[in-house]
Amino acid sequence: MQIALITGSGRKGGLGYETARQLGEAGYHVILAARRPEIAQLTQELIDQDISASYVRLDTTDEASVAAAAAEVDRRFGRLDALINNAASMRAGASVERQDIAEMRAVLDTNVIGTWIVTQQFIPLLRKSEHGRIVNVSSGAGSYGDPQYGFLHGSMGIPASGYGISKLALNGLTIKTAKELAADHILVNAVCPDITDTYGSGMFGRPVEVSAKSVTWAATLPDDGPTGGFFRDGQPLPW
């Protein structure tokens, strides 16, 4: 059984939880990783759906927490086949002129540094897999050329915000990680799930079930699949 760990999966209706559900239905053992206390209850809900699941407490901004989580996964499973870096902060949406810098630091700490910490800690376990995959959940707001949300051509009125800049950095981290892990046959890609209705209001964004398919696609790529790319719905996005 393949083993996947999904950060930021501690909220029902969220992208992380739905990704875990889809991977579980595909036959994976899924590990929900989050700092939210609801994570144990959500894990049990998956188990009640005949999905093989467990959870681990993990705060991506706390190195000790991440190290402890990696040690627990190593002790229980001895390897990891797919790491989905989903945990993120969507704050820092002001213009460059008006952005609060303390808020910007917090967003970078979660979206870039936190992802980097998690990746570092779990690389040794991914090397023990025959089909290692890393998926960084990014955004078209971190692209130069995305026609909807990108820095150059975006038509959604999104300012050159800290959030977009953090995802631009995450895309760069994806490329560097992919190159460094190519010899280990670990595929590393960034995915934009598009604007998603994670609260189930039906008013804004597409259903979370649809958006999560982009993430599960990247997590289940064949061994000859792409690496170091940026995708939405399985299709390349301009950087």
mmCIF file of C-alpha atoms in Angstrom, residues 9-238:
data_model
loop_
_atom_site.group_PDB
_atom_site.id
_atom_site.type_symbol
_atom_site.label_atom_id
_atom_site.label_comp_id
_atom_site.label_asym_id
_atom_site.label_seq_id
_atom_site.Cartn_x
_atom_site.Cartn_y
_atom_site.Cartn_z
ATOM 1 C CA SER A 9 -5.546 18.550 6.142
ATOM 2 C CA GLY A 10 -7.238 19.323 9.445
ATOM 3 C CA ARG A 11 -10.430 20.931 8.186
ATOM 4 C CA LYS A 12 -13.411 19.113 6.701
ATOM 5 C CA GLY A 13 -14.270 20.515 3.297
ATOM 6 C CA GLY A 14 -10.720 21.757 2.816
ATOM 7 C CA LEU A 15 -8.456 20.878 -0.078
ATOM 8 C CA GLY A 16 -6.118 18.814 2.100
ATOM 9 C CA TYR A 17 -8.899 16.688 3.535
ATOM 10 C CA GLU A 18 -10.462 16.112 0.117
ATOM 11 C CA THR A 19 -7.068 15.159 -1.318
ATOM 12 C CA ALA A 20 -6.668 12.629 1.476
ATOM 13 C CA ARG A 21 -10.122 11.224 0.737
ATOM 14 C CA GLN A 22 -9.400 10.864 -2.976
ATOM 15 C CA LEU A 23 -6.024 9.225 -2.412
ATOM 16 C CA GLY A 24 -7.590 6.931 0.169
ATOM 17 C CA GLU A 25 -10.216 5.847 -2.334
ATOM 18 C CA ALA A 26 -7.365 5.140 -4.777
ATOM 19 C CA GLY A 27 -5.918 2.645 -2.288
ATOM 20 C CA TYR A 28 -3.383 4.793 -0.442
ATOM 21 C CA HIS A 29 -2.908 4.870 3.293
ATOM 22 C CA VAL A 30 -3.335 8.567 4.015
ATOM 23 C CA ILE A 31 -1.772 10.441 6.910
ATOM 24 C CA LEU A 32 -3.578 13.631 7.844
ATOM 25 C CA ALA A 33 -1.065 16.149 9.154
ATOM 26 C CA ALA A 34 -2.178 19.364 10.836
ATOM 27 C CA ARG A 35 -2.133 21.266 14.087
ATOM 28 C CA ARG A 36 -5.934 21.514 14.329
ATOM 29 C CA PRO A 37 -7.497 19.441 17.133
ATOM 30 C CA GLU A 38 -10.203 18.225 14.709
ATOM 31 C CA ILE A 39 -7.655 16.064 12.908
ATOM 32 C CA ALA A 40 -8.364 12.954 15.000
ATOM 33 C CA GLN A 41 -12.097 13.181 14.324
ATOM 34 C CA LEU A 42 -11.555 13.686 10.582
ATOM 35 C CA THR A 43 -9.253 10.673 10.472
ATOM 36 C CA GLN A 44 -11.934 8.540 12.070
ATOM 37 C CA GLU A 45 -14.452 9.786 9.496
ATOM 38 C CA LEU A 46 -12.165 8.524 6.723
ATOM 39 C CA ILE A 47 -11.745 5.185 8.471
ATOM 40 C CA ASP A 48 -15.533 4.928 8.703
ATOM 41 C CA GLN A 49 -15.571 5.277 4.906
ATOM 42 C CA ASP A 50 -13.292 2.212 4.640
ATOM 43 C CA ILE A 51 -10.260 4.386 3.927
ATOM 44 C CA SER A 52 -6.946 3.437 5.504
ATOM 45 C CA ALA A 53 -5.963 6.534 7.461
ATOM 46 C CA SER A 54 -4.005 7.851 10.413
ATOM 47 C CA TYR A 55 -2.922 11.256 11.629
ATOM 48 C CA VAL A 56 0.089 13.067 12.988
ATOM 49 C CA ARG A 57 0.272 16.422 14.708
ATOM 50 C CA LEU A 58 2.374 18.766 12.620
ATOM 51 C CA ASP A 59 2.947 22.524 12.658
ATOM 52 C CA THR A 60 4.848 23.422 9.501
ATOM 53 C CA THR A 61 6.353 26.535 11.110
ATOM 54 C CA ASP A 62 7.782 24.578 14.070
ATOM 55 C CA GLU A 63 10.923 22.611 13.173
ATOM 56 C CA ALA A 64 10.689 20.429 16.268
ATOM 57 C CA SER A 65 7.080 19.550 15.434
ATOM 58 C CA VAL A 66 7.979 18.594 11.870
ATOM 59 C CA ALA A 67 10.969 16.512 12.996
ATOM 60 C CA ALA A 68 8.799 14.672 15.520
ATOM 61 C CA ALA A 69 6.182 13.969 12.842
ATOM 62 C CA ALA A 70 8.807 12.609 10.448
ATOM 63 C CA ALA A 71 10.212 10.384 13.199
ATOM 64 C CA GLU A 72 6.730 9.025 13.933
ATOM 65 C CA VAL A 73 6.068 8.246 10.265
ATOM 66 C CA ASP A 74 9.459 6.541 10.044
ATOM 67 C CA ARG A 75 8.718 4.455 13.137
ATOM 68 C CA ARG A 76 5.252 3.400 11.977
ATOM 69 C CA PHE A 77 5.758 2.983 8.233
ATOM 70 C CA GLY A 78 9.480 3.149 7.433
ATOM 71 C CA ARG A 79 8.962 5.183 4.276
ATOM 72 C CA LEU A 80 6.770 7.768 2.548
ATOM 73 C CA ASP A 81 5.569 7.536 -1.053
ATOM 74 C CA ALA A 82 3.870 10.906 -1.511
ATOM 75 C CA LEU A 83 4.277 14.205 0.335
ATOM 76 C CA ILE A 84 1.612 16.817 -0.371
ATOM 77 C CA ASN A 85 2.628 20.244 0.915
ATOM 78 C CA ASN A 86 -0.818 21.780 1.182
ATOM 79 C CA ALA A 87 -0.606 23.893 4.352
ATOM 80 C CA ALA A 88 -0.654 27.583 3.478
ATOM 81 C CA SER A 89 -1.674 31.055 4.544
ATOM 82 C CA MET A 90 -3.720 33.201 2.145
ATOM 83 C CA ARG A 91 -3.160 36.470 3.962
ATOM 84 C CA ALA A 92 -0.934 39.285 2.646
ATOM 85 C CA GLY A 93 -3.288 40.424 -0.095
ATOM 86 C CA ALA A 94 -2.569 44.142 0.004
ATOM 87 C CA SER A 95 -0.595 46.137 -2.526
ATOM 88 C CA VAL A 96 3.176 46.421 -2.247
ATOM 89 C CA GLU A 97 2.788 49.929 -0.831
ATOM 90 C CA ARG A 98 0.241 48.982 1.825
ATOM 91 C CA GLN A 99 1.265 45.460 2.760
ATOM 92 C CA ASP A 100 1.949 44.972 6.468
ATOM 93 C CA ILE A 101 5.470 43.543 6.648
ATOM 94 C CA ALA A 102 4.882 41.502 9.808
ATOM 95 C CA GLU A 103 1.992 39.782 8.047
ATOM 96 C CA MET A 104 4.204 39.230 4.996
ATOM 97 C CA ARG A 105 6.869 37.557 7.141
ATOM 98 C CA ALA A 106 4.228 35.227 8.602
ATOM 99 C CA VAL A 107 2.987 34.263 5.134
ATOM 100 C CA LEU A 108 6.497 33.531 3.887
ATOM 101 C CA ASP A 109 7.155 31.532 7.046
ATOM 102 C CA THR A 110 4.187 29.282 6.287
ATOM 103 C CA ASN A 111 4.079 29.133 2.489
ATOM 104 C CA VAL A 112 7.801 28.942 1.740
ATOM 105 C CA ILE A 113 9.914 28.237 4.824
ATOM 106 C CA GLY A 114 7.351 25.852 6.318
ATOM 107 C CA THR A 115 7.156 23.873 3.084
ATOM 108 C CA TRP A 116 10.954 23.823 2.925
ATOM 109 C CA ILE A 117 11.203 22.476 6.490
ATOM 110 C CA VAL A 118 8.672 19.723 5.834
ATOM 111 C CA THR A 119 10.379 18.750 2.582
ATOM 112 C CA GLN A 120 13.795 18.551 4.252
ATOM 113 C CA GLN A 121 12.534 16.340 7.053
ATOM 114 C CA PHE A 122 10.665 13.903 4.816
ATOM 115 C CA ILE A 123 13.186 13.540 1.965
ATOM 116 C CA PRO A 124 14.946 10.613 3.729
ATOM 117 C CA LEU A 125 11.620 8.741 3.930
ATOM 118 C CA LEU A 126 10.778 9.545 0.298
ATOM 119 C CA ARG A 127 14.138 8.090 -0.741
ATOM 120 C CA LYS A 128 13.012 4.780 0.765
ATOM 121 C CA SER A 129 10.069 4.688 -1.654
ATOM 122 C CA GLU A 130 10.240 3.207 -5.135
ATOM 123 C CA HIS A 131 7.883 5.906 -6.415
ATOM 124 C CA GLY A 132 8.553 9.075 -4.399
ATOM 125 C CA ARG A 133 6.382 12.102 -5.176
ATOM 126 C CA ILE A 134 6.289 15.652 -3.790
ATOM 127 C CA VAL A 135 3.378 17.943 -4.633
ATOM 128 C CA ASN A 136 3.562 21.603 -3.654
ATOM 129 C CA VAL A 137 0.120 23.208 -3.702
ATOM 130 C CA SER A 138 0.757 26.567 -5.346
ATOM 131 C CA SER A 139 -1.330 29.187 -7.145
ATOM 132 C CA GLY A 140 -1.565 30.904 -10.495
ATOM 133 C CA ALA A 141 -1.012 34.071 -8.468
ATOM 134 C CA GLY A 142 2.614 32.926 -8.240
ATOM 135 C CA SER A 143 3.046 32.825 -12.021
ATOM 136 C CA TYR A 144 4.301 35.487 -14.394
ATOM 137 C CA GLY A 145 2.157 34.326 -17.275
ATOM 138 C CA ASP A 146 -1.018 32.694 -15.966
ATOM 139 C CA PRO A 147 -3.737 34.447 -18.014
ATOM 140 C CA GLN A 148 -6.176 34.622 -15.088
ATOM 141 C CA TYR A 149 -4.069 35.290 -12.009
ATOM 142 C CA GLY A 150 -0.452 35.874 -13.105
ATOM 143 C CA PHE A 151 1.674 38.951 -12.442
ATOM 144 C CA LEU A 152 1.808 40.039 -16.093
ATOM 145 C CA HIS A 153 -1.602 39.165 -17.471
ATOM 146 C CA GLY A 154 -3.927 38.624 -14.523
ATOM 147 C CA SER A 155 -7.444 39.887 -15.071
ATOM 148 C CA MET A 156 -8.828 39.228 -11.598
ATOM 149 C CA GLY A 157 -7.679 42.467 -10.004
ATOM 150 C CA ILE A 158 -5.257 40.654 -7.700
ATOM 151 C CA PRO A 159 -2.544 43.056 -6.485
ATOM 152 C CA ALA A 160 1.156 42.175 -6.546
ATOM 153 C CA SER A 161 0.590 40.846 -3.074
ATOM 154 C CA GLY A 162 2.652 38.972 -0.557
ATOM 155 C CA TYR A 163 0.560 35.862 -1.150
ATOM 156 C CA GLY A 164 1.416 35.820 -4.859
ATOM 157 C CA ILE A 165 5.071 36.485 -4.152
ATOM 158 C CA SER A 166 5.142 33.633 -1.641
ATOM 159 C CA LYS A 167 3.759 31.269 -4.278
ATOM 160 C CA LEU A 168 6.276 32.579 -6.807
ATOM 161 C CA ALA A 169 8.990 31.562 -4.327
ATOM 162 C CA LEU A 170 7.305 28.187 -3.812
ATOM 163 C CA ASN A 171 7.378 27.545 -7.551
ATOM 164 C CA GLY A 172 11.094 28.292 -7.520
ATOM 165 C CA LEU A 173 11.596 25.912 -4.602
ATOM 166 C CA THR A 174 9.759 23.263 -6.610
ATOM 167 C CA ILE A 175 12.183 23.555 -9.524
ATOM 168 C CA LYS A 176 15.274 23.413 -7.308
ATOM 169 C CA THR A 177 13.956 20.431 -5.349
ATOM 170 C CA ALA A 178 13.072 18.561 -8.531
ATOM 171 C CA LYS A 179 16.561 19.006 -9.918
ATOM 172 C CA GLU A 180 18.231 17.934 -6.682
ATOM 173 C CA LEU A 181 16.075 14.810 -6.307
ATOM 174 C CA ALA A 182 16.090 13.708 -9.949
ATOM 175 C CA ALA A 183 18.821 11.153 -9.255
ATOM 176 C CA ASP A 184 16.594 9.636 -6.567
ATOM 177 C CA HIS A 185 13.715 9.294 -9.084
ATOM 178 C CA ILE A 186 11.492 11.482 -6.898
ATOM 179 C CA LEU A 187 9.084 13.559 -8.978
ATOM 180 C CA VAL A 188 8.453 17.077 -7.638
ATOM 181 C CA ASN A 189 5.762 19.344 -9.067
ATOM 182 C CA ALA A 190 3.718 22.404 -8.176
ATOM 183 C CA VAL A 191 -0.040 22.428 -8.700
ATOM 184 C CA CYS A 192 -2.560 25.248 -8.868
ATOM 185 C CA PRO A 193 -5.967 23.923 -7.729
ATOM 186 C CA ASP A 194 -7.661 27.141 -8.923
ATOM 187 C CA ILE A 195 -10.014 29.187 -6.760
ATOM 188 C CA THR A 196 -11.892 26.631 -4.694
ATOM 189 C CA ASP A 197 -15.123 26.718 -2.740
ATOM 190 C CA THR A 198 -13.655 25.054 0.347
ATOM 191 C CA TYR A 199 -16.550 26.246 2.496
ATOM 192 C CA GLY A 200 -19.179 24.659 0.266
ATOM 193 C CA SER A 201 -21.174 27.864 -0.243
ATOM 194 C CA GLY A 202 -21.723 27.178 -3.924
ATOM 195 C CA MET A 203 -21.209 30.873 -4.651
ATOM 196 C CA PHE A 204 -17.501 31.335 -5.406
ATOM 197 C CA GLY A 205 -14.909 28.966 -6.791
ATOM 198 C CA ARG A 206 -15.204 25.467 -8.109
ATOM 199 C CA PRO A 207 -16.072 22.445 -5.952
ATOM 200 C CA VAL A 208 -13.263 21.146 -3.787
ATOM 201 C CA GLU A 209 -13.715 17.680 -5.313
ATOM 202 C CA VAL A 210 -12.727 19.109 -8.702
ATOM 203 C CA SER A 211 -9.775 21.142 -7.458
ATOM 204 C CA ALA A 212 -8.321 18.237 -5.473
ATOM 205 C CA LYS A 213 -8.098 16.132 -8.620
ATOM 206 C CA SER A 214 -5.160 18.275 -9.756
ATOM 207 C CA VAL A 215 -3.307 17.400 -6.564
ATOM 208 C CA THR A 216 -4.093 13.683 -6.654
ATOM 209 C CA TRP A 217 -3.038 13.608 -10.314
ATOM 210 C CA ALA A 218 0.423 14.910 -9.412
ATOM 211 C CA ALA A 219 0.710 12.586 -6.412
ATOM 212 C CA THR A 220 -0.029 9.509 -8.533
ATOM 213 C CA LEU A 221 2.068 10.262 -11.612
ATOM 214 C CA PRO A 222 3.720 7.294 -13.325
ATOM 215 C CA ASP A 223 7.468 6.924 -13.005
ATOM 216 C CA ASP A 224 8.021 8.541 -16.408
ATOM 217 C CA GLY A 225 5.851 11.531 -15.491
ATOM 218 C CA PRO A 226 6.991 15.161 -15.453
ATOM 219 C CA THR A 227 9.039 16.755 -12.718
ATOM 220 C CA GLY A 228 9.846 20.373 -11.930
ATOM 221 C CA GLY A 229 6.642 21.601 -13.567
ATOM 222 C CA PHE A 230 3.640 23.748 -12.709
ATOM 223 C CA PHE A 231 0.190 22.355 -13.527
ATOM 224 C CA ARG A 232 -3.555 22.862 -13.251
ATOM 225 C CA ASP A 233 -5.934 20.022 -14.123
ATOM 226 C CA GLY A 234 -2.992 18.021 -15.407
ATOM 227 C CA GLN A 235 -2.040 20.692 -17.935
ATOM 228 C CA PRO A 236 1.140 22.819 -17.810
ATOM 229 C CA LEU A 237 0.786 26.398 -16.652
ATOM 230 C CA PRO A 238 3.024 29.255 -17.803
#
